[in-house]
């Protein structure tokens, strides 16, 4: 059945997601912070809105955007570094105030496994989060902000490291020396699997839930990134030999677990 879906943030993940949802015959409304991208969204069958969030105000027709949606996908990553750093949590508070005045009844909040911090061993959705970074702390606070509103059904997806077209962490790690945590397992997920998870939540109406989104293969960082660098013909990163060896964390999902058809795109090139 066709649904009215707003995608807040049509960037690297949000645009192909919105395209997929429109292709599935849903009515899709998408936001961008770039006026040049409005025509791109329109050509994809996505009703475009020019909207940007700051910690003090929302620029653009947020009321008009939300007025069309029953489901809102919040796909806005925290940007807490550099000279333009702003409070992500305050942005979400402003957004929630607008959502409360709109017909939106369901929220799909895109979060990150960074909320688990430096926990070691296997991590599932039942593992209590212990964020250590400012980004992780504000993401967790923002998750709770929406989950605590009785009038909203909020599902959270905590994605691992995102890989896909023109995006892979090995390009940033290439040539770096004496990195730590080489024995830690990787926790990655391909863009295609991210989209499959989100579509599945909507199609199966998996609301008021929390899911981890990580591909069920976890090689050590030193092995994985060395191999990925070799495949690309770029200098591999090197890692320190650490004793005792740290376990790191292995993030899994109790719903989207090993062998589940959601995870179809390998993290290997």
PDB file of C-alpha atoms in Angstrom:
ATOM      1  CA  UNK A   1       0.000   0.000   0.000  1.00  0.00           C
ATOM      2  CA  UNK A   2       1.315   3.433  -0.947  1.00  0.00           C
ATOM      3  CA  UNK A   3       2.582   5.509   1.974  1.00  0.00           C
ATOM      4  CA  UNK A   4       3.447   9.184   2.365  1.00  0.00           C
ATOM      5  CA  UNK A   5       7.108   9.330   3.357  1.00  0.00           C
ATOM      6  CA  UNK A   6       9.354  12.278   4.117  1.00  0.00           C
ATOM      7  CA  UNK A   7      13.122  11.802   3.832  1.00  0.00           C
ATOM      8  CA  UNK A   8      14.931  14.494   5.788  1.00  0.00           C
ATOM      9  CA  UNK A   9      18.402  14.570   4.275  1.00  0.00           C
ATOM     10  CA  UNK A  10      18.729  13.356   0.673  1.00  0.00           C
ATOM     11  CA  UNK A  11      22.481  12.961   0.596  1.00  0.00           C
ATOM     12  CA  UNK A  12      24.733   9.947  -0.014  1.00  0.00           C
ATOM     13  CA  UNK A  13      22.260   7.531   1.608  1.00  0.00           C
ATOM     14  CA  UNK A  14      19.041   9.537   1.557  1.00  0.00           C
ATOM     15  CA  UNK A  15      18.848  10.153  -2.196  1.00  0.00           C
ATOM     16  CA  UNK A  16      19.101   6.498  -3.335  1.00  0.00           C
ATOM     17  CA  UNK A  17      16.749   5.580  -0.467  1.00  0.00           C
ATOM     18  CA  UNK A  18      14.172   8.148  -1.591  1.00  0.00           C
ATOM     19  CA  UNK A  19      14.597   6.942  -5.180  1.00  0.00           C
ATOM     20  CA  UNK A  20      13.899   3.351  -4.088  1.00  0.00           C
ATOM     21  CA  UNK A  21      10.843   4.360  -2.076  1.00  0.00           C
ATOM     22  CA  UNK A  22       9.462   6.357  -5.014  1.00  0.00           C
ATOM     23  CA  UNK A  23      10.108   3.353  -7.250  1.00  0.00           C
ATOM     24  CA  UNK A  24       8.055   1.275  -4.805  1.00  0.00           C
ATOM     25  CA  UNK A  25       5.068   3.568  -5.545  1.00  0.00           C
ATOM     26  CA  UNK A  26       5.218   5.536  -2.311  1.00  0.00           C
ATOM     27  CA  UNK A  27       4.639   9.295  -2.266  1.00  0.00           C
ATOM     28  CA  UNK A  28       8.060  10.636  -1.325  1.00  0.00           C
ATOM     29  CA  UNK A  29       9.062  14.100  -0.157  1.00  0.00           C
ATOM     30  CA  UNK A  30      12.750  14.871   0.226  1.00  0.00           C
ATOM     31  CA  UNK A  31      14.907  17.664   1.590  1.00  0.00           C
ATOM     32  CA  UNK A  32      18.246  19.028   0.488  1.00  0.00           C
ATOM     33  CA  UNK A  33      20.423  21.903   1.637  1.00  0.00           C
ATOM     34  CA  UNK A  34      21.525  22.644  -1.944  1.00  0.00           C
ATOM     35  CA  UNK A  35      19.304  24.560  -4.358  1.00  0.00           C
ATOM     36  CA  UNK A  36      21.112  22.882  -7.267  1.00  0.00           C
ATOM     37  CA  UNK A  37      19.838  19.512  -6.053  1.00  0.00           C
ATOM     38  CA  UNK A  38      16.144  20.408  -6.153  1.00  0.00           C
ATOM     39  CA  UNK A  39      15.883  19.537  -9.843  1.00  0.00           C
ATOM     40  CA  UNK A  40      17.706  16.250  -9.203  1.00  0.00           C
ATOM     41  CA  UNK A  41      15.105  15.202  -6.647  1.00  0.00           C
ATOM     42  CA  UNK A  42      12.263  16.267  -8.901  1.00  0.00           C
ATOM     43  CA  UNK A  43      13.593  14.179 -11.787  1.00  0.00           C
ATOM     44  CA  UNK A  44      13.637  11.151  -9.464  1.00  0.00           C
ATOM     45  CA  UNK A  45       9.941  11.554  -8.665  1.00  0.00           C
ATOM     46  CA  UNK A  46      10.669  13.069  -5.240  1.00  0.00           C
ATOM     47  CA  UNK A  47       8.865  16.255  -4.199  1.00  0.00           C
ATOM     48  CA  UNK A  48      11.793  18.566  -3.310  1.00  0.00           C
ATOM     49  CA  UNK A  49      12.186  20.945  -0.375  1.00  0.00           C
ATOM     50  CA  UNK A  50      15.108  23.237   0.415  1.00  0.00           C
ATOM     51  CA  UNK A  51      15.559  22.880   4.168  1.00  0.00           C
ATOM     52  CA  UNK A  52      18.516  23.167   6.525  1.00  0.00           C
ATOM     53  CA  UNK A  53      18.712  22.770  10.300  1.00  0.00           C
ATOM     54  CA  UNK A  54      20.802  24.779  12.718  1.00  0.00           C
ATOM     55  CA  UNK A  55      20.887  24.692  16.505  1.00  0.00           C
ATOM     56  CA  UNK A  56      18.799  27.869  16.680  1.00  0.00           C
ATOM     57  CA  UNK A  57      16.356  27.666  13.761  1.00  0.00           C
ATOM     58  CA  UNK A  58      15.125  25.683  10.778  1.00  0.00           C
ATOM     59  CA  UNK A  59      15.556  27.360   7.409  1.00  0.00           C
ATOM     60  CA  UNK A  60      12.976  26.539   4.745  1.00  0.00           C
ATOM     61  CA  UNK A  61       9.394  25.340   4.573  1.00  0.00           C
ATOM     62  CA  UNK A  62       9.598  22.619   7.218  1.00  0.00           C
ATOM     63  CA  UNK A  63       5.859  22.956   7.925  1.00  0.00           C
ATOM     64  CA  UNK A  64       4.990  22.337   4.282  1.00  0.00           C
ATOM     65  CA  UNK A  65       7.395  19.409   4.042  1.00  0.00           C
ATOM     66  CA  UNK A  66       6.030  17.660   7.125  1.00  0.00           C
ATOM     67  CA  UNK A  67       2.396  18.378   6.218  1.00  0.00           C
ATOM     68  CA  UNK A  68       2.513  15.723   3.483  1.00  0.00           C
ATOM     69  CA  UNK A  69       4.085  12.866   5.478  1.00  0.00           C
ATOM     70  CA  UNK A  70       2.816  10.097   7.709  1.00  0.00           C
ATOM     71  CA  UNK A  71       6.318   8.616   8.060  1.00  0.00           C
ATOM     72  CA  UNK A  72       9.446  10.713   8.579  1.00  0.00           C
ATOM     73  CA  UNK A  73      12.918   9.287   7.991  1.00  0.00           C
ATOM     74  CA  UNK A  74      15.491  11.392   9.842  1.00  0.00           C
ATOM     75  CA  UNK A  75      18.784  10.953   8.036  1.00  0.00           C
ATOM     76  CA  UNK A  76      20.835  13.876   9.331  1.00  0.00           C
ATOM     77  CA  UNK A  77      24.323  12.981  10.620  1.00  0.00           C
ATOM     78  CA  UNK A  78      25.836  14.991  13.481  1.00  0.00           C
ATOM     79  CA  UNK A  79      28.497  17.458  12.378  1.00  0.00           C
ATOM     80  CA  UNK A  80      30.318  18.309  15.565  1.00  0.00           C
ATOM     81  CA  UNK A  81      33.817  18.977  14.254  1.00  0.00           C
ATOM     82  CA  UNK A  82      35.456  22.040  12.768  1.00  0.00           C
ATOM     83  CA  UNK A  83      34.544  25.700  12.975  1.00  0.00           C
ATOM     84  CA  UNK A  84      30.898  25.134  12.011  1.00  0.00           C
ATOM     85  CA  UNK A  85      30.136  22.617  14.760  1.00  0.00           C
ATOM     86  CA  UNK A  86      26.608  22.893  16.176  1.00  0.00           C
ATOM     87  CA  UNK A  87      24.549  21.002  18.717  1.00  0.00           C
ATOM     88  CA  UNK A  88      22.886  18.077  16.959  1.00  0.00           C
ATOM     89  CA  UNK A  89      20.551  17.538  19.908  1.00  0.00           C
ATOM     90  CA  UNK A  90      19.261  21.118  19.733  1.00  0.00           C
ATOM     91  CA  UNK A  91      18.587  20.634  16.011  1.00  0.00           C
ATOM     92  CA  UNK A  92      16.527  17.557  16.848  1.00  0.00           C
ATOM     93  CA  UNK A  93      14.617  19.436  19.543  1.00  0.00           C
ATOM     94  CA  UNK A  94      13.632  22.082  17.007  1.00  0.00           C
ATOM     95  CA  UNK A  95      12.645  19.385  14.525  1.00  0.00           C
ATOM     96  CA  UNK A  96      10.542  17.548  17.105  1.00  0.00           C
ATOM     97  CA  UNK A  97       8.620  20.727  17.883  1.00  0.00           C
ATOM     98  CA  UNK A  98       7.625  20.900  14.208  1.00  0.00           C
ATOM     99  CA  UNK A  99       6.850  17.184  14.004  1.00  0.00           C
ATOM    100  CA  UNK A 100       4.420  17.484  16.914  1.00  0.00           C
ATOM    101  CA  UNK A 101       2.390  20.007  14.889  1.00  0.00           C
ATOM    102  CA  UNK A 102       2.327  17.805  11.783  1.00  0.00           C
ATOM    103  CA  UNK A 103       0.440  14.658  10.674  1.00  0.00           C
ATOM    104  CA  UNK A 104       3.607  12.549  11.125  1.00  0.00           C
ATOM    105  CA  UNK A 105       2.935   9.543  13.361  1.00  0.00           C
ATOM    106  CA  UNK A 106       5.963   7.360  12.646  1.00  0.00           C
ATOM    107  CA  UNK A 107       9.665   8.201  12.873  1.00  0.00           C
ATOM    108  CA  UNK A 108      12.558   6.203  11.471  1.00  0.00           C
ATOM    109  CA  UNK A 109      15.686   7.655  13.082  1.00  0.00           C
ATOM    110  CA  UNK A 110      19.019   6.829  11.443  1.00  0.00           C
ATOM    111  CA  UNK A 111      21.628   6.490  14.168  1.00  0.00           C
ATOM    112  CA  UNK A 112      25.044   4.891  14.546  1.00  0.00           C
ATOM    113  CA  UNK A 113      26.774   2.065  16.408  1.00  0.00           C
ATOM    114  CA  UNK A 114      28.951   4.808  17.906  1.00  0.00           C
ATOM    115  CA  UNK A 115      26.360   4.927  20.714  1.00  0.00           C
ATOM    116  CA  UNK A 116      27.950   1.710  22.055  1.00  0.00           C
ATOM    117  CA  UNK A 117      31.286   3.441  22.585  1.00  0.00           C
ATOM    118  CA  UNK A 118      34.269   1.259  23.516  1.00  0.00           C
ATOM    119  CA  UNK A 119      32.317  -1.772  24.724  1.00  0.00           C
ATOM    120  CA  UNK A 120      34.217  -4.991  23.980  1.00  0.00           C
ATOM    121  CA  UNK A 121      32.807  -8.323  22.824  1.00  0.00           C
ATOM    122  CA  UNK A 122      29.493  -9.025  21.122  1.00  0.00           C
ATOM    123  CA  UNK A 123      27.069  -6.126  21.015  1.00  0.00           C
ATOM    124  CA  UNK A 124      23.359  -6.577  20.284  1.00  0.00           C
ATOM    125  CA  UNK A 125      20.332  -4.309  20.562  1.00  0.00           C
ATOM    126  CA  UNK A 126      20.013  -5.422  24.197  1.00  0.00           C
ATOM    127  CA  UNK A 127      23.477  -4.120  25.067  1.00  0.00           C
ATOM    128  CA  UNK A 128      23.181  -0.872  27.070  1.00  0.00           C
ATOM    129  CA  UNK A 129      24.798   1.944  25.053  1.00  0.00           C
ATOM    130  CA  UNK A 130      27.866   3.658  26.543  1.00  0.00           C
ATOM    131  CA  UNK A 131      28.877   6.402  24.110  1.00  0.00           C
ATOM    132  CA  UNK A 132      32.319   7.937  24.572  1.00  0.00           C
ATOM    133  CA  UNK A 133      32.310  10.543  21.786  1.00  0.00           C
ATOM    134  CA  UNK A 134      30.257  13.725  21.690  1.00  0.00           C
ATOM    135  CA  UNK A 135      28.666  12.512  18.462  1.00  0.00           C
ATOM    136  CA  UNK A 136      27.637   9.214  20.057  1.00  0.00           C
ATOM    137  CA  UNK A 137      26.256  10.953  23.143  1.00  0.00           C
ATOM    138  CA  UNK A 138      24.134  13.395  21.144  1.00  0.00           C
ATOM    139  CA  UNK A 139      22.857  10.631  18.867  1.00  0.00           C
ATOM    140  CA  UNK A 140      21.748   8.566  21.870  1.00  0.00           C
ATOM    141  CA  UNK A 141      20.075  11.585  23.492  1.00  0.00           C
ATOM    142  CA  UNK A 142      18.300  12.315  20.201  1.00  0.00           C
ATOM    143  CA  UNK A 143      17.100   8.716  19.897  1.00  0.00           C
ATOM    144  CA  UNK A 144      15.513   9.012  23.330  1.00  0.00           C
ATOM    145  CA  UNK A 145      14.044  12.412  22.494  1.00  0.00           C
ATOM    146  CA  UNK A 146      11.808  10.899  19.800  1.00  0.00           C
ATOM    147  CA  UNK A 147      11.206   7.553  21.530  1.00  0.00           C
ATOM    148  CA  UNK A 148       9.807   9.307  24.596  1.00  0.00           C
ATOM    149  CA  UNK A 149       6.963  10.991  22.677  1.00  0.00           C
ATOM    150  CA  UNK A 150       3.820   8.905  23.197  1.00  0.00           C
ATOM    151  CA  UNK A 151       2.145  10.180  20.030  1.00  0.00           C
ATOM    152  CA  UNK A 152       5.005   8.897  17.848  1.00  0.00           C
ATOM    153  CA  UNK A 153       6.053   5.363  16.931  1.00  0.00           C
ATOM    154  CA  UNK A 154       9.824   5.605  16.638  1.00  0.00           C
ATOM    155  CA  UNK A 155      12.169   2.985  15.225  1.00  0.00           C
ATOM    156  CA  UNK A 156      15.925   3.492  15.441  1.00  0.00           C
ATOM    157  CA  UNK A 157      18.478   1.882  13.122  1.00  0.00           C
ATOM    158  CA  UNK A 158      22.084   2.051  14.325  1.00  0.00           C
ATOM    159  CA  UNK A 159      24.276   1.590  11.264  1.00  0.00           C
ATOM    160  CA  UNK A 160      27.914   0.585  11.373  1.00  0.00           C
ATOM    161  CA  UNK A 161      30.484   2.165   9.087  1.00  0.00           C
ATOM    162  CA  UNK A 162      28.913   2.996   5.726  1.00  0.00           C
ATOM    163  CA  UNK A 163      30.499   1.829   2.489  1.00  0.00           C
ATOM    164  CA  UNK A 164      29.350   1.970  -1.105  1.00  0.00           C
ATOM    165  CA  UNK A 165      29.683   4.149  -4.213  1.00  0.00           C
ATOM    166  CA  UNK A 166      32.570   6.623  -3.766  1.00  0.00           C
ATOM    167  CA  UNK A 167      32.763   5.844  -0.054  1.00  0.00           C
ATOM    168  CA  UNK A 168      35.142   3.485   1.738  1.00  0.00           C
ATOM    169  CA  UNK A 169      37.208   4.081   4.890  1.00  0.00           C
ATOM    170  CA  UNK A 170      40.327   2.526   3.329  1.00  0.00           C
ATOM    171  CA  UNK A 171      40.785   5.642   1.182  1.00  0.00           C
ATOM    172  CA  UNK A 172      41.214   7.733   4.341  1.00  0.00           C
ATOM    173  CA  UNK A 173      43.397   5.125   6.059  1.00  0.00           C
ATOM    174  CA  UNK A 174      45.705   4.540   3.082  1.00  0.00           C
ATOM    175  CA  UNK A 175      49.358   5.075   3.933  1.00  0.00           C
ATOM    176  CA  UNK A 176      48.788   5.864   7.604  1.00  0.00           C
ATOM    177  CA  UNK A 177      51.268   4.247   9.983  1.00  0.00           C
ATOM    178  CA  UNK A 178      51.250   2.738  13.476  1.00  0.00           C
ATOM    179  CA  UNK A 179      47.493   2.752  13.818  1.00  0.00           C
ATOM    180  CA  UNK A 180      46.026   1.146  16.912  1.00  0.00           C
ATOM    181  CA  UNK A 181      43.253  -1.447  17.202  1.00  0.00           C
ATOM    182  CA  UNK A 182      44.410  -3.497  14.214  1.00  0.00           C
ATOM    183  CA  UNK A 183      42.951  -6.624  15.805  1.00  0.00           C
ATOM    184  CA  UNK A 184      39.530  -5.061  16.317  1.00  0.00           C
ATOM    185  CA  UNK A 185      36.771  -6.482  14.086  1.00  0.00           C
ATOM    186  CA  UNK A 186      35.274  -4.257  11.411  1.00  0.00           C
ATOM    187  CA  UNK A 187      31.596  -3.341  11.688  1.00  0.00           C
ATOM    188  CA  UNK A 188      30.536  -2.161   8.241  1.00  0.00           C
ATOM    189  CA  UNK A 189      27.452  -2.154   6.042  1.00  0.00           C
ATOM    190  CA  UNK A 190      26.944  -1.418   2.354  1.00  0.00           C
ATOM    191  CA  UNK A 191      24.593   1.314   1.180  1.00  0.00           C
ATOM    192  CA  UNK A 192      22.391  -1.266  -0.584  1.00  0.00           C
ATOM    193  CA  UNK A 193      21.853  -3.177   2.668  1.00  0.00           C
ATOM    194  CA  UNK A 194      21.073   0.057   4.536  1.00  0.00           C
ATOM    195  CA  UNK A 195      18.305   0.753   2.044  1.00  0.00           C
ATOM    196  CA  UNK A 196      17.005  -2.815   2.285  1.00  0.00           C
ATOM    197  CA  UNK A 197      16.784  -2.523   6.077  1.00  0.00           C
ATOM    198  CA  UNK A 198      14.900   0.773   5.963  1.00  0.00           C
ATOM    199  CA  UNK A 199      12.471  -0.471   3.310  1.00  0.00           C
ATOM    200  CA  UNK A 200      11.907  -3.648   5.334  1.00  0.00           C
ATOM    201  CA  UNK A 201      11.057  -1.663   8.477  1.00  0.00           C
ATOM    202  CA  UNK A 202       8.460   0.313   6.514  1.00  0.00           C
ATOM    203  CA  UNK A 203       6.995  -2.657   4.600  1.00  0.00           C
ATOM    204  CA  UNK A 204       6.807  -4.900   7.683  1.00  0.00           C
ATOM    205  CA  UNK A 205       5.708  -2.047   9.981  1.00  0.00           C
ATOM    206  CA  UNK A 206       8.465  -2.713  12.491  1.00  0.00           C
ATOM    207  CA  UNK A 207       7.762   0.323  14.652  1.00  0.00           C
ATOM    208  CA  UNK A 208       8.856   1.112  18.213  1.00  0.00           C
ATOM    209  CA  UNK A 209      11.953  -1.017  17.741  1.00  0.00           C
ATOM    210  CA  UNK A 210      15.734  -0.581  17.736  1.00  0.00           C
ATOM    211  CA  UNK A 211      17.943  -2.405  15.229  1.00  0.00           C
ATOM    212  CA  UNK A 212      21.655  -2.664  14.586  1.00  0.00           C
ATOM    213  CA  UNK A 213      22.646  -2.512  10.926  1.00  0.00           C
ATOM    214  CA  UNK A 214      25.984  -4.271  10.381  1.00  0.00           C
ATOM    215  CA  UNK A 215      27.040  -6.865   7.806  1.00  0.00           C
ATOM    216  CA  UNK A 216      27.564 -10.260   9.528  1.00  0.00           C
ATOM    217  CA  UNK A 217      31.258 -10.583   8.620  1.00  0.00           C
ATOM    218  CA  UNK A 218      33.874  -9.112  10.942  1.00  0.00           C
ATOM    219  CA  UNK A 219      37.501  -9.611   9.845  1.00  0.00           C
ATOM    220  CA  UNK A 220      40.265  -7.853  11.782  1.00  0.00           C
ATOM    221  CA  UNK A 221      40.928  -4.293  10.643  1.00  0.00           C
ATOM    222  CA  UNK A 222      44.574  -4.983   9.751  1.00  0.00           C
ATOM    223  CA  UNK A 223      43.583  -7.867   7.478  1.00  0.00           C
ATOM    224  CA  UNK A 224      40.538  -6.241   5.921  1.00  0.00           C
ATOM    225  CA  UNK A 225      42.004  -2.829   5.157  1.00  0.00           C
ATOM    226  CA  UNK A 226      45.296  -4.272   3.885  1.00  0.00           C
ATOM    227  CA  UNK A 227      43.374  -6.420   1.410  1.00  0.00           C
ATOM    228  CA  UNK A 228      41.065  -3.573   0.349  1.00  0.00           C
ATOM    229  CA  UNK A 229      44.053  -1.280  -0.211  1.00  0.00           C
ATOM    230  CA  UNK A 230      45.782  -3.938  -2.308  1.00  0.00           C
ATOM    231  CA  UNK A 231      42.673  -4.355  -4.483  1.00  0.00           C
ATOM    232  CA  UNK A 232      42.695  -0.605  -5.146  1.00  0.00           C
ATOM    233  CA  UNK A 233      46.438  -0.365  -5.745  1.00  0.00           C
ATOM    234  CA  UNK A 234      46.932   2.150  -2.928  1.00  0.00           C
ATOM    235  CA  UNK A 235      49.349   2.040   0.050  1.00  0.00           C
ATOM    236  CA  UNK A 236      47.860  -0.003   2.906  1.00  0.00           C
ATOM    237  CA  UNK A 237      47.679   1.312   6.466  1.00  0.00           C
ATOM    238  CA  UNK A 238      50.002  -0.275   9.014  1.00  0.00           C
ATOM    239  CA  UNK A 239      49.055  -1.201  12.555  1.00  0.00           C
ATOM    240  CA  UNK A 240      50.976  -1.489  15.805  1.00  0.00           C
ATOM    241  CA  UNK A 241      51.382  -4.914  17.396  1.00  0.00           C
ATOM    242  CA  UNK A 242      49.555  -4.592  20.685  1.00  0.00           C
ATOM    243  CA  UNK A 243      49.787  -6.843  23.703  1.00  0.00           C
ATOM    244  CA  UNK A 244      47.555  -7.926  25.142  1.00  0.00           C
ATOM    245  CA  UNK A 245      45.337  -8.051  22.076  1.00  0.00           C
ATOM    246  CA  UNK A 246      42.139  -6.071  22.517  1.00  0.00           C
ATOM    247  CA  UNK A 247      38.886  -7.739  21.575  1.00  0.00           C
ATOM    248  CA  UNK A 248      37.057  -4.692  20.247  1.00  0.00           C
ATOM    249  CA  UNK A 249      33.334  -4.957  19.644  1.00  0.00           C
ATOM    250  CA  UNK A 250      31.427  -7.144  17.208  1.00  0.00           C
ATOM    251  CA  UNK A 251      28.031  -5.617  16.465  1.00  0.00           C
ATOM    252  CA  UNK A 252      25.238  -7.994  15.494  1.00  0.00           C
ATOM    253  CA  UNK A 253      21.462  -7.765  15.211  1.00  0.00           C
ATOM    254  CA  UNK A 254      19.000 -10.039  16.960  1.00  0.00           C
ATOM    255  CA  UNK A 255      16.486  -9.470  14.154  1.00  0.00           C
ATOM    256  CA  UNK A 256      18.564  -8.859  11.039  1.00  0.00           C
ATOM    257  CA  UNK A 257      21.021 -11.593  11.973  1.00  0.00           C
ATOM    258  CA  UNK A 258      23.365 -13.919  10.090  1.00  0.00           C
ATOM    259  CA  UNK A 259      21.803 -15.459   7.026  1.00  0.00           C
ATOM    260  CA  UNK A 260      18.941 -12.949   6.943  1.00  0.00           C
ATOM    261  CA  UNK A 261      18.184 -11.966   3.331  1.00  0.00           C
ATOM    262  CA  UNK A 262      18.501  -8.263   4.210  1.00  0.00           C
ATOM    263  CA  UNK A 263      22.308  -8.568   4.107  1.00  0.00           C
ATOM    264  CA  UNK A 264      23.068  -9.323   0.479  1.00  0.00           C
ATOM    265  CA  UNK A 265      25.915  -6.969  -0.451  1.00  0.00           C
ATOM    266  CA  UNK A 266      29.400  -8.031   0.623  1.00  0.00           C
ATOM    267  CA  UNK A 267      31.680  -5.555   2.369  1.00  0.00           C
ATOM    268  CA  UNK A 268      34.526  -6.879   0.192  1.00  0.00           C
ATOM    269  CA  UNK A 269      35.334  -5.128  -3.089  1.00  0.00           C
TER     270      UNK A 269
END
